[in-house]
Amino acid sequence: MVGFWAKLYVFWAVIEQGMYALAFLGALLTVVALYYYLVVARYMYIDAPVRAGAIQAPASLTLAIALCLVGVIGMGVYPGPWVDGVLRVGATLFP
């Protein structure tokens, strides 16, 4: 849901600036991305699994997933610095 709201606000901002072609392109690419997301969801929830049992992941992959998990939780719990940084960059792009 967070991705939906973020994309919706970006589309609203683009339309308010009168960039209708860019909004149309974004909407078109969103539909294309939705197709790929639905293919993944079909494999996850509808199709039968190719093999049963747990999948062994290498230690490097497990570490990478753990670091991403810590980062996502950290940004969710303490978003202040990230929001401030985005606002500073946005202020330079849209004076």
mmCIF file of N, CA and C in Angstrom:
data_model
loop_
_atom_site.group_PDB
_atom_site.id
_atom_site.type_symbol
_atom_site.label_atom_id
_atom_site.label_comp_id
_atom_site.label_asym_id
_atom_site.label_seq_id
_atom_site.Cartn_x
_atom_site.Cartn_y
_atom_site.Cartn_z
ATOM 1 N N MET A 1 0.809 -1.203 0.000
ATOM 2 C CA MET A 1 0.000 0.000 0.000
ATOM 3 C C MET A 1 0.850 1.264 0.000
ATOM 4 N N VAL A 2 2.008 1.220 0.627
ATOM 5 C CA VAL A 2 2.850 2.411 0.663
ATOM 6 C C VAL A 2 3.294 2.791 -0.745
ATOM 7 N N GLY A 3 3.644 1.785 -1.538
ATOM 8 C CA GLY A 3 4.055 2.063 -2.917
ATOM 9 C C GLY A 3 2.930 2.671 -3.738
ATOM 10 N N PHE A 4 1.706 2.223 -3.487
ATOM 11 C CA PHE A 4 0.563 2.782 -4.207
ATOM 12 C C PHE A 4 0.404 4.268 -3.898
ATOM 13 N N TRP A 5 0.426 4.610 -2.610
ATOM 14 C CA TRP A 5 0.241 6.014 -2.234
ATOM 15 C C TRP A 5 1.370 6.885 -2.738
ATOM 16 N N ALA A 6 2.597 6.375 -2.678
ATOM 17 C CA ALA A 6 3.736 7.150 -3.174
ATOM 18 C C ALA A 6 3.586 7.422 -4.666
ATOM 19 N N LYS A 7 3.213 6.403 -5.411
ATOM 20 C CA LYS A 7 3.046 6.577 -6.854
ATOM 21 C C LYS A 7 1.883 7.511 -7.162
ATOM 22 N N LEU A 8 0.810 7.409 -6.395
ATOM 23 C CA LEU A 8 -0.337 8.283 -6.612
ATOM 24 C C LEU A 8 0.030 9.750 -6.388
ATOM 25 N N TYR A 9 0.783 10.036 -5.329
ATOM 26 C CA TYR A 9 1.203 11.414 -5.070
ATOM 27 C C TYR A 9 2.139 11.934 -6.158
ATOM 28 N N VAL A 10 3.002 11.069 -6.664
ATOM 29 C CA VAL A 10 3.880 11.489 -7.760
ATOM 30 C C VAL A 10 3.050 11.814 -9.001
ATOM 31 N N PHE A 11 2.065 10.970 -9.305
ATOM 32 C CA PHE A 11 1.206 11.251 -10.460
ATOM 33 C C PHE A 11 0.432 12.547 -10.272
ATOM 34 N N TRP A 12 -0.088 12.788 -9.073
ATOM 35 C CA TRP A 12 -0.795 14.042 -8.820
ATOM 36 C C TRP A 12 0.119 15.241 -9.031
ATOM 37 N N ALA A 13 1.355 15.152 -8.543
ATOM 38 C CA ALA A 13 2.293 16.268 -8.707
ATOM 39 C C ALA A 13 2.621 16.497 -10.177
ATOM 40 N N VAL A 14 2.786 15.431 -10.920
ATOM 41 C CA VAL A 14 3.102 15.562 -12.350
ATOM 42 C C VAL A 14 1.921 16.188 -13.094
ATOM 43 N N ILE A 15 0.718 15.763 -12.763
ATOM 44 C CA ILE A 15 -0.463 16.326 -13.427
ATOM 45 C C ILE A 15 -0.658 17.785 -13.048
ATOM 46 N N GLU A 16 -0.417 18.149 -11.779
ATOM 47 C CA GLU A 16 -0.534 19.552 -11.368
ATOM 48 C C GLU A 16 0.455 20.445 -12.107
ATOM 49 N N GLN A 17 1.601 19.894 -12.499
ATOM 50 C CA GLN A 17 2.591 20.670 -13.252
ATOM 51 C C GLN A 17 2.275 20.694 -14.753
ATOM 52 N N GLY A 18 1.228 19.998 -15.168
ATOM 53 C CA GLY A 18 0.822 20.009 -16.569
ATOM 54 C C GLY A 18 1.619 19.073 -17.455
ATOM 55 N N MET A 19 2.313 18.142 -16.880
ATOM 56 C CA MET A 19 3.119 17.185 -17.662
ATOM 57 C C MET A 19 2.282 15.941 -17.947
ATOM 58 N N TYR A 20 1.288 16.095 -18.811
ATOM 59 C CA TYR A 20 0.339 15.013 -19.064
ATOM 60 C C TYR A 20 0.978 13.844 -19.803
ATOM 61 N N ALA A 21 1.900 14.111 -20.693
ATOM 62 C CA ALA A 21 2.567 13.020 -21.414
ATOM 63 C C ALA A 21 3.381 12.160 -20.441
ATOM 64 N N LEU A 22 4.043 12.797 -19.498
ATOM 65 C CA LEU A 22 4.809 12.049 -18.510
ATOM 66 C C LEU A 22 3.881 11.237 -17.603
ATOM 67 N N ALA A 23 2.738 11.798 -17.250
ATOM 68 C CA ALA A 23 1.770 11.069 -16.440
ATOM 69 C C ALA A 23 1.225 9.864 -17.206
ATOM 70 N N PHE A 24 0.962 10.039 -18.490
ATOM 71 C CA PHE A 24 0.489 8.924 -19.310
ATOM 72 C C PHE A 24 1.547 7.838 -19.417
ATOM 73 N N LEU A 25 2.797 8.237 -19.630
ATOM 74 C CA LEU A 25 3.889 7.263 -19.714
ATOM 75 C C LEU A 25 4.032 6.516 -18.394
ATOM 76 N N GLY A 26 3.939 7.226 -17.286
ATOM 77 C CA GLY A 26 4.021 6.579 -15.981
ATOM 78 C C GLY A 26 2.886 5.600 -15.762
ATOM 79 N N ALA A 27 1.680 5.970 -16.173
ATOM 80 C CA ALA A 27 0.535 5.071 -16.029
ATOM 81 C C ALA A 27 0.704 3.836 -16.909
ATOM 82 N N LEU A 28 1.211 4.022 -18.105
ATOM 83 C CA LEU A 28 1.444 2.895 -19.005
ATOM 84 C C LEU A 28 2.492 1.935 -18.426
ATOM 85 N N LEU A 29 3.573 2.483 -17.910
ATOM 86 C CA LEU A 29 4.613 1.643 -17.324
ATOM 87 C C LEU A 29 4.143 0.985 -16.028
ATOM 88 N N THR A 30 3.215 1.608 -15.329
ATOM 89 C CA THR A 30 2.636 0.991 -14.142
ATOM 90 C C THR A 30 1.830 -0.244 -14.523
ATOM 91 N N VAL A 31 1.102 -0.172 -15.625
ATOM 92 C CA VAL A 31 0.339 -1.328 -16.086
ATOM 93 C C VAL A 31 1.280 -2.453 -16.506
ATOM 94 N N VAL A 32 2.369 -2.116 -17.176
ATOM 95 C CA VAL A 32 3.355 -3.130 -17.557
ATOM 96 C C VAL A 32 3.961 -3.777 -16.316
ATOM 97 N N ALA A 33 4.308 -2.971 -15.321
ATOM 98 C CA ALA A 33 4.875 -3.521 -14.081
ATOM 99 C C ALA A 33 3.858 -4.376 -13.348
ATOM 100 N N LEU A 34 2.593 -3.990 -13.383
ATOM 101 C CA LEU A 34 1.545 -4.777 -12.739
ATOM 102 C C LEU A 34 1.483 -6.184 -13.323
ATOM 103 N N TYR A 35 1.668 -6.305 -14.627
ATOM 104 C CA TYR A 35 1.685 -7.629 -15.259
ATOM 105 C C TYR A 35 2.787 -8.488 -14.644
ATOM 106 N N TYR A 36 3.984 -7.939 -14.512
ATOM 107 C CA TYR A 36 5.088 -8.717 -13.955
ATOM 108 C C TYR A 36 4.837 -9.059 -12.480
ATOM 109 N N TYR A 37 4.253 -8.154 -11.732
ATOM 110 C CA TYR A 37 3.930 -8.445 -10.338
ATOM 111 C C TYR A 37 2.908 -9.574 -10.236
ATOM 112 N N LEU A 38 1.932 -9.557 -11.128
ATOM 113 C CA LEU A 38 0.909 -10.605 -11.091
ATOM 114 C C LEU A 38 1.476 -11.960 -11.503
ATOM 115 N N VAL A 39 2.449 -11.976 -12.404
ATOM 116 C CA VAL A 39 3.105 -13.241 -12.756
ATOM 117 C C VAL A 39 3.802 -13.825 -11.533
ATOM 118 N N VAL A 40 4.514 -12.996 -10.785
ATOM 119 C CA VAL A 40 5.181 -13.471 -9.566
ATOM 120 C C VAL A 40 4.157 -13.954 -8.553
ATOM 121 N N ALA A 41 3.059 -13.214 -8.387
ATOM 122 C CA ALA A 41 2.019 -13.617 -7.443
ATOM 123 C C ALA A 41 1.389 -14.941 -7.856
ATOM 124 N N ARG A 42 1.230 -15.145 -9.143
ATOM 125 C CA ARG A 42 0.674 -16.419 -9.608
ATOM 126 C C ARG A 42 1.591 -17.576 -9.233
ATOM 127 N N TYR A 43 2.898 -17.411 -9.443
ATOM 128 C CA TYR A 43 3.848 -18.460 -9.067
ATOM 129 C C TYR A 43 3.829 -18.702 -7.561
ATOM 130 N N MET A 44 3.651 -17.649 -6.789
ATOM 131 C CA MET A 44 3.679 -17.791 -5.333
ATOM 132 C C MET A 44 2.425 -18.448 -4.779
ATOM 133 N N TYR A 45 1.257 -18.096 -5.305
ATOM 134 C CA TYR A 45 0.010 -18.491 -4.652
ATOM 135 C C TYR A 45 -0.855 -19.471 -5.440
ATOM 136 N N ILE A 46 -0.724 -19.530 -6.745
ATOM 137 C CA ILE A 46 -1.640 -20.341 -7.544
ATOM 138 C C ILE A 46 -0.978 -21.610 -8.059
ATOM 139 N N ASP A 47 0.191 -21.489 -8.693
ATOM 140 C CA ASP A 47 0.853 -22.655 -9.275
ATOM 141 C C ASP A 47 1.391 -23.579 -8.188
ATOM 142 N N ALA A 48 1.418 -24.862 -8.506
ATOM 143 C CA ALA A 48 1.981 -25.843 -7.568
ATOM 144 C C ALA A 48 3.492 -25.659 -7.485
ATOM 145 N N PRO A 49 4.085 -25.892 -6.314
ATOM 146 C CA PRO A 49 5.536 -25.727 -6.198
ATOM 147 C C PRO A 49 6.281 -26.746 -7.047
ATOM 148 N N VAL A 50 7.448 -26.340 -7.555
ATOM 149 C CA VAL A 50 8.271 -27.218 -8.370
ATOM 150 C C VAL A 50 8.901 -28.300 -7.506
ATOM 151 N N ARG A 51 9.337 -27.924 -6.324
ATOM 152 C CA ARG A 51 9.907 -28.906 -5.399
ATOM 153 C C ARG A 51 9.435 -28.573 -3.980
ATOM 154 N N ALA A 52 9.329 -29.602 -3.188
ATOM 155 C CA ALA A 52 8.871 -29.419 -1.812
ATOM 156 C C ALA A 52 10.073 -29.292 -0.883
ATOM 157 N N GLY A 53 9.851 -28.700 0.271
ATOM 158 C CA GLY A 53 10.915 -28.582 1.263
ATOM 159 C C GLY A 53 11.549 -27.208 1.276
ATOM 160 N N ALA A 54 12.399 -27.034 2.256
ATOM 161 C CA ALA A 54 13.072 -25.748 2.419
ATOM 162 C C ALA A 54 14.161 -25.560 1.364
ATOM 163 N N ILE A 55 14.402 -24.327 1.023
ATOM 164 C CA ILE A 55 15.463 -23.985 0.073
ATOM 165 C C ILE A 55 16.640 -23.462 0.875
ATOM 166 N N GLN A 56 17.797 -24.006 0.627
ATOM 167 C CA GLN A 56 19.003 -23.576 1.328
ATOM 168 C C GLN A 56 19.577 -22.333 0.644
ATOM 169 N N ALA A 57 19.764 -21.287 1.416
ATOM 170 C CA ALA A 57 20.329 -20.045 0.889
ATOM 171 C C ALA A 57 21.768 -19.920 1.371
ATOM 172 N N PRO A 58 22.664 -19.430 0.505
ATOM 173 C CA PRO A 58 24.042 -19.220 0.946
ATOM 174 C C PRO A 58 24.113 -18.163 2.047
ATOM 175 N N ALA A 59 25.178 -18.197 2.812
ATOM 176 C CA ALA A 59 25.339 -17.258 3.928
ATOM 177 C C ALA A 59 25.361 -15.809 3.447
ATOM 178 N N SER A 60 25.958 -15.557 2.287
ATOM 179 C CA SER A 60 26.022 -14.180 1.775
ATOM 180 C C SER A 60 24.627 -13.645 1.465
ATOM 181 N N LEU A 61 23.762 -14.496 0.915
ATOM 182 C CA LEU A 61 22.395 -14.070 0.628
ATOM 183 C C LEU A 61 21.619 -13.821 1.917
ATOM 184 N N THR A 62 21.805 -14.691 2.892
ATOM 185 C CA THR A 62 21.147 -14.512 4.184
ATOM 186 C C THR A 62 21.586 -13.208 4.837
ATOM 187 N N LEU A 63 22.867 -12.888 4.757
ATOM 188 C CA LEU A 63 23.381 -11.631 5.299
ATOM 189 C C LEU A 63 22.790 -10.428 4.565
ATOM 190 N N ALA A 64 22.720 -10.503 3.244
ATOM 191 C CA ALA A 64 22.158 -9.402 2.462
ATOM 192 C C ALA A 64 20.687 -9.177 2.814
ATOM 193 N N ILE A 65 19.928 -10.249 2.967
ATOM 194 C CA ILE A 65 18.517 -10.124 3.337
ATOM 195 C C ILE A 65 18.385 -9.529 4.733
ATOM 196 N N ALA A 66 19.234 -9.961 5.646
ATOM 197 C CA ALA A 66 19.188 -9.437 7.011
ATOM 198 C C ALA A 66 19.517 -7.942 7.039
ATOM 199 N N LEU A 67 20.506 -7.517 6.270
ATOM 200 C CA LEU A 67 20.859 -6.094 6.214
ATOM 201 C C LEU A 67 19.720 -5.266 5.626
ATOM 202 N N CYS A 68 19.080 -5.780 4.591
ATOM 203 C CA CYS A 68 17.930 -5.074 4.013
ATOM 204 C C CYS A 68 16.780 -4.994 5.008
ATOM 205 N N LEU A 69 16.551 -6.067 5.734
ATOM 206 C CA LEU A 69 15.495 -6.082 6.739
ATOM 207 C C LEU A 69 15.752 -5.042 7.825
ATOM 208 N N VAL A 70 16.989 -4.980 8.305
ATOM 209 C CA VAL A 70 17.343 -3.991 9.331
ATOM 210 C C VAL A 70 17.170 -2.575 8.779
ATOM 211 N N GLY A 71 17.578 -2.360 7.525
ATOM 212 C CA GLY A 71 17.427 -1.040 6.910
ATOM 213 C C GLY A 71 15.979 -0.615 6.764
ATOM 214 N N VAL A 72 15.134 -1.521 6.319
ATOM 215 C CA VAL A 72 13.718 -1.191 6.137
ATOM 216 C C VAL A 72 13.052 -0.902 7.475
ATOM 217 N N ILE A 73 13.336 -1.729 8.467
ATOM 218 C CA ILE A 73 12.750 -1.491 9.785
ATOM 219 C C ILE A 73 13.288 -0.189 10.375
ATOM 220 N N GLY A 74 14.584 0.058 10.203
ATOM 221 C CA GLY A 74 15.173 1.292 10.713
ATOM 222 C C GLY A 74 14.569 2.532 10.067
ATOM 223 N N MET A 75 14.368 2.498 8.749
ATOM 224 C CA MET A 75 13.764 3.644 8.069
ATOM 225 C C MET A 75 12.307 3.818 8.469
ATOM 226 N N GLY A 76 11.619 2.715 8.774
ATOM 227 C CA GLY A 76 10.228 2.820 9.187
ATOM 228 C C GLY A 76 10.080 3.360 10.597
ATOM 229 N N VAL A 77 10.995 2.981 11.475
ATOM 230 C CA VAL A 77 10.921 3.420 12.874
ATOM 231 C C VAL A 77 11.434 4.849 13.028
ATOM 232 N N TYR A 78 12.471 5.194 12.293
ATOM 233 C CA TYR A 78 13.099 6.515 12.423
ATOM 234 C C TYR A 78 13.258 7.145 11.033
ATOM 235 N N PRO A 79 12.155 7.629 10.424
ATOM 236 C CA PRO A 79 12.223 8.130 9.056
ATOM 237 C C PRO A 79 12.700 9.578 8.931
ATOM 238 N N GLY A 80 12.883 10.275 10.043
ATOM 239 C CA GLY A 80 13.208 11.701 10.002
ATOM 240 C C GLY A 80 14.361 12.079 9.088
ATOM 241 N N PRO A 81 15.550 11.486 9.244
ATOM 242 C CA PRO A 81 16.666 11.871 8.374
ATOM 243 C C PRO A 81 16.401 11.602 6.893
ATOM 244 N N TRP A 82 15.698 10.528 6.602
ATOM 245 C CA TRP A 82 15.413 10.205 5.197
ATOM 246 C C TRP A 82 14.441 11.213 4.602
ATOM 247 N N VAL A 83 13.416 11.567 5.353
ATOM 248 C CA VAL A 83 12.436 12.533 4.861
ATOM 249 C C VAL A 83 13.092 13.901 4.682
ATOM 250 N N ASP A 84 13.932 14.304 5.634
ATOM 251 C CA ASP A 84 14.634 15.584 5.512
ATOM 252 C C ASP A 84 15.531 15.608 4.277
ATOM 253 N N GLY A 85 16.228 14.514 4.024
ATOM 254 C CA GLY A 85 17.091 14.440 2.845
ATOM 255 C C GLY A 85 16.300 14.528 1.553
ATOM 256 N N VAL A 86 15.186 13.844 1.495
ATOM 257 C CA VAL A 86 14.347 13.894 0.296
ATOM 258 C C VAL A 86 13.782 15.293 0.098
ATOM 259 N N LEU A 87 13.375 15.941 1.171
ATOM 260 C CA LEU A 87 12.854 17.304 1.051
ATOM 261 C C LEU A 87 13.933 18.277 0.568
ATOM 262 N N ARG A 88 15.168 18.115 1.045
ATOM 263 C CA ARG A 88 16.264 18.971 0.570
ATOM 264 C C ARG A 88 16.522 18.768 -0.915
ATOM 265 N N VAL A 89 16.542 17.525 -1.369
ATOM 266 C CA VAL A 89 16.769 17.252 -2.782
ATOM 267 C C VAL A 89 15.586 17.767 -3.601
ATOM 268 N N GLY A 90 14.373 17.532 -3.113
ATOM 269 C CA GLY A 90 13.200 18.013 -3.834
ATOM 270 C C GLY A 90 13.159 19.529 -3.947
ATOM 271 N N ALA A 91 13.637 20.229 -2.931
ATOM 272 C CA ALA A 91 13.659 21.692 -2.978
ATOM 273 C C ALA A 91 14.603 22.199 -4.063
ATOM 274 N N THR A 92 15.670 21.459 -4.333
ATOM 275 C CA THR A 92 16.582 21.893 -5.406
ATOM 276 C C THR A 92 16.029 21.561 -6.769
ATOM 277 N N LEU A 93 15.214 20.518 -6.874
ATOM 278 C CA LEU A 93 14.640 20.137 -8.175
ATOM 279 C C LEU A 93 13.427 20.972 -8.544
ATOM 280 N N PHE A 94 12.647 21.361 -7.534
ATOM 281 C CA PHE A 94 11.415 22.123 -7.773
ATOM 282 C C PHE A 94 11.459 23.411 -6.949
ATOM 283 N N PRO A 95 12.227 24.395 -7.412
ATOM 284 C CA PRO A 95 12.346 25.649 -6.642
ATOM 285 C C PRO A 95 11.073 26.467 -6.637
#
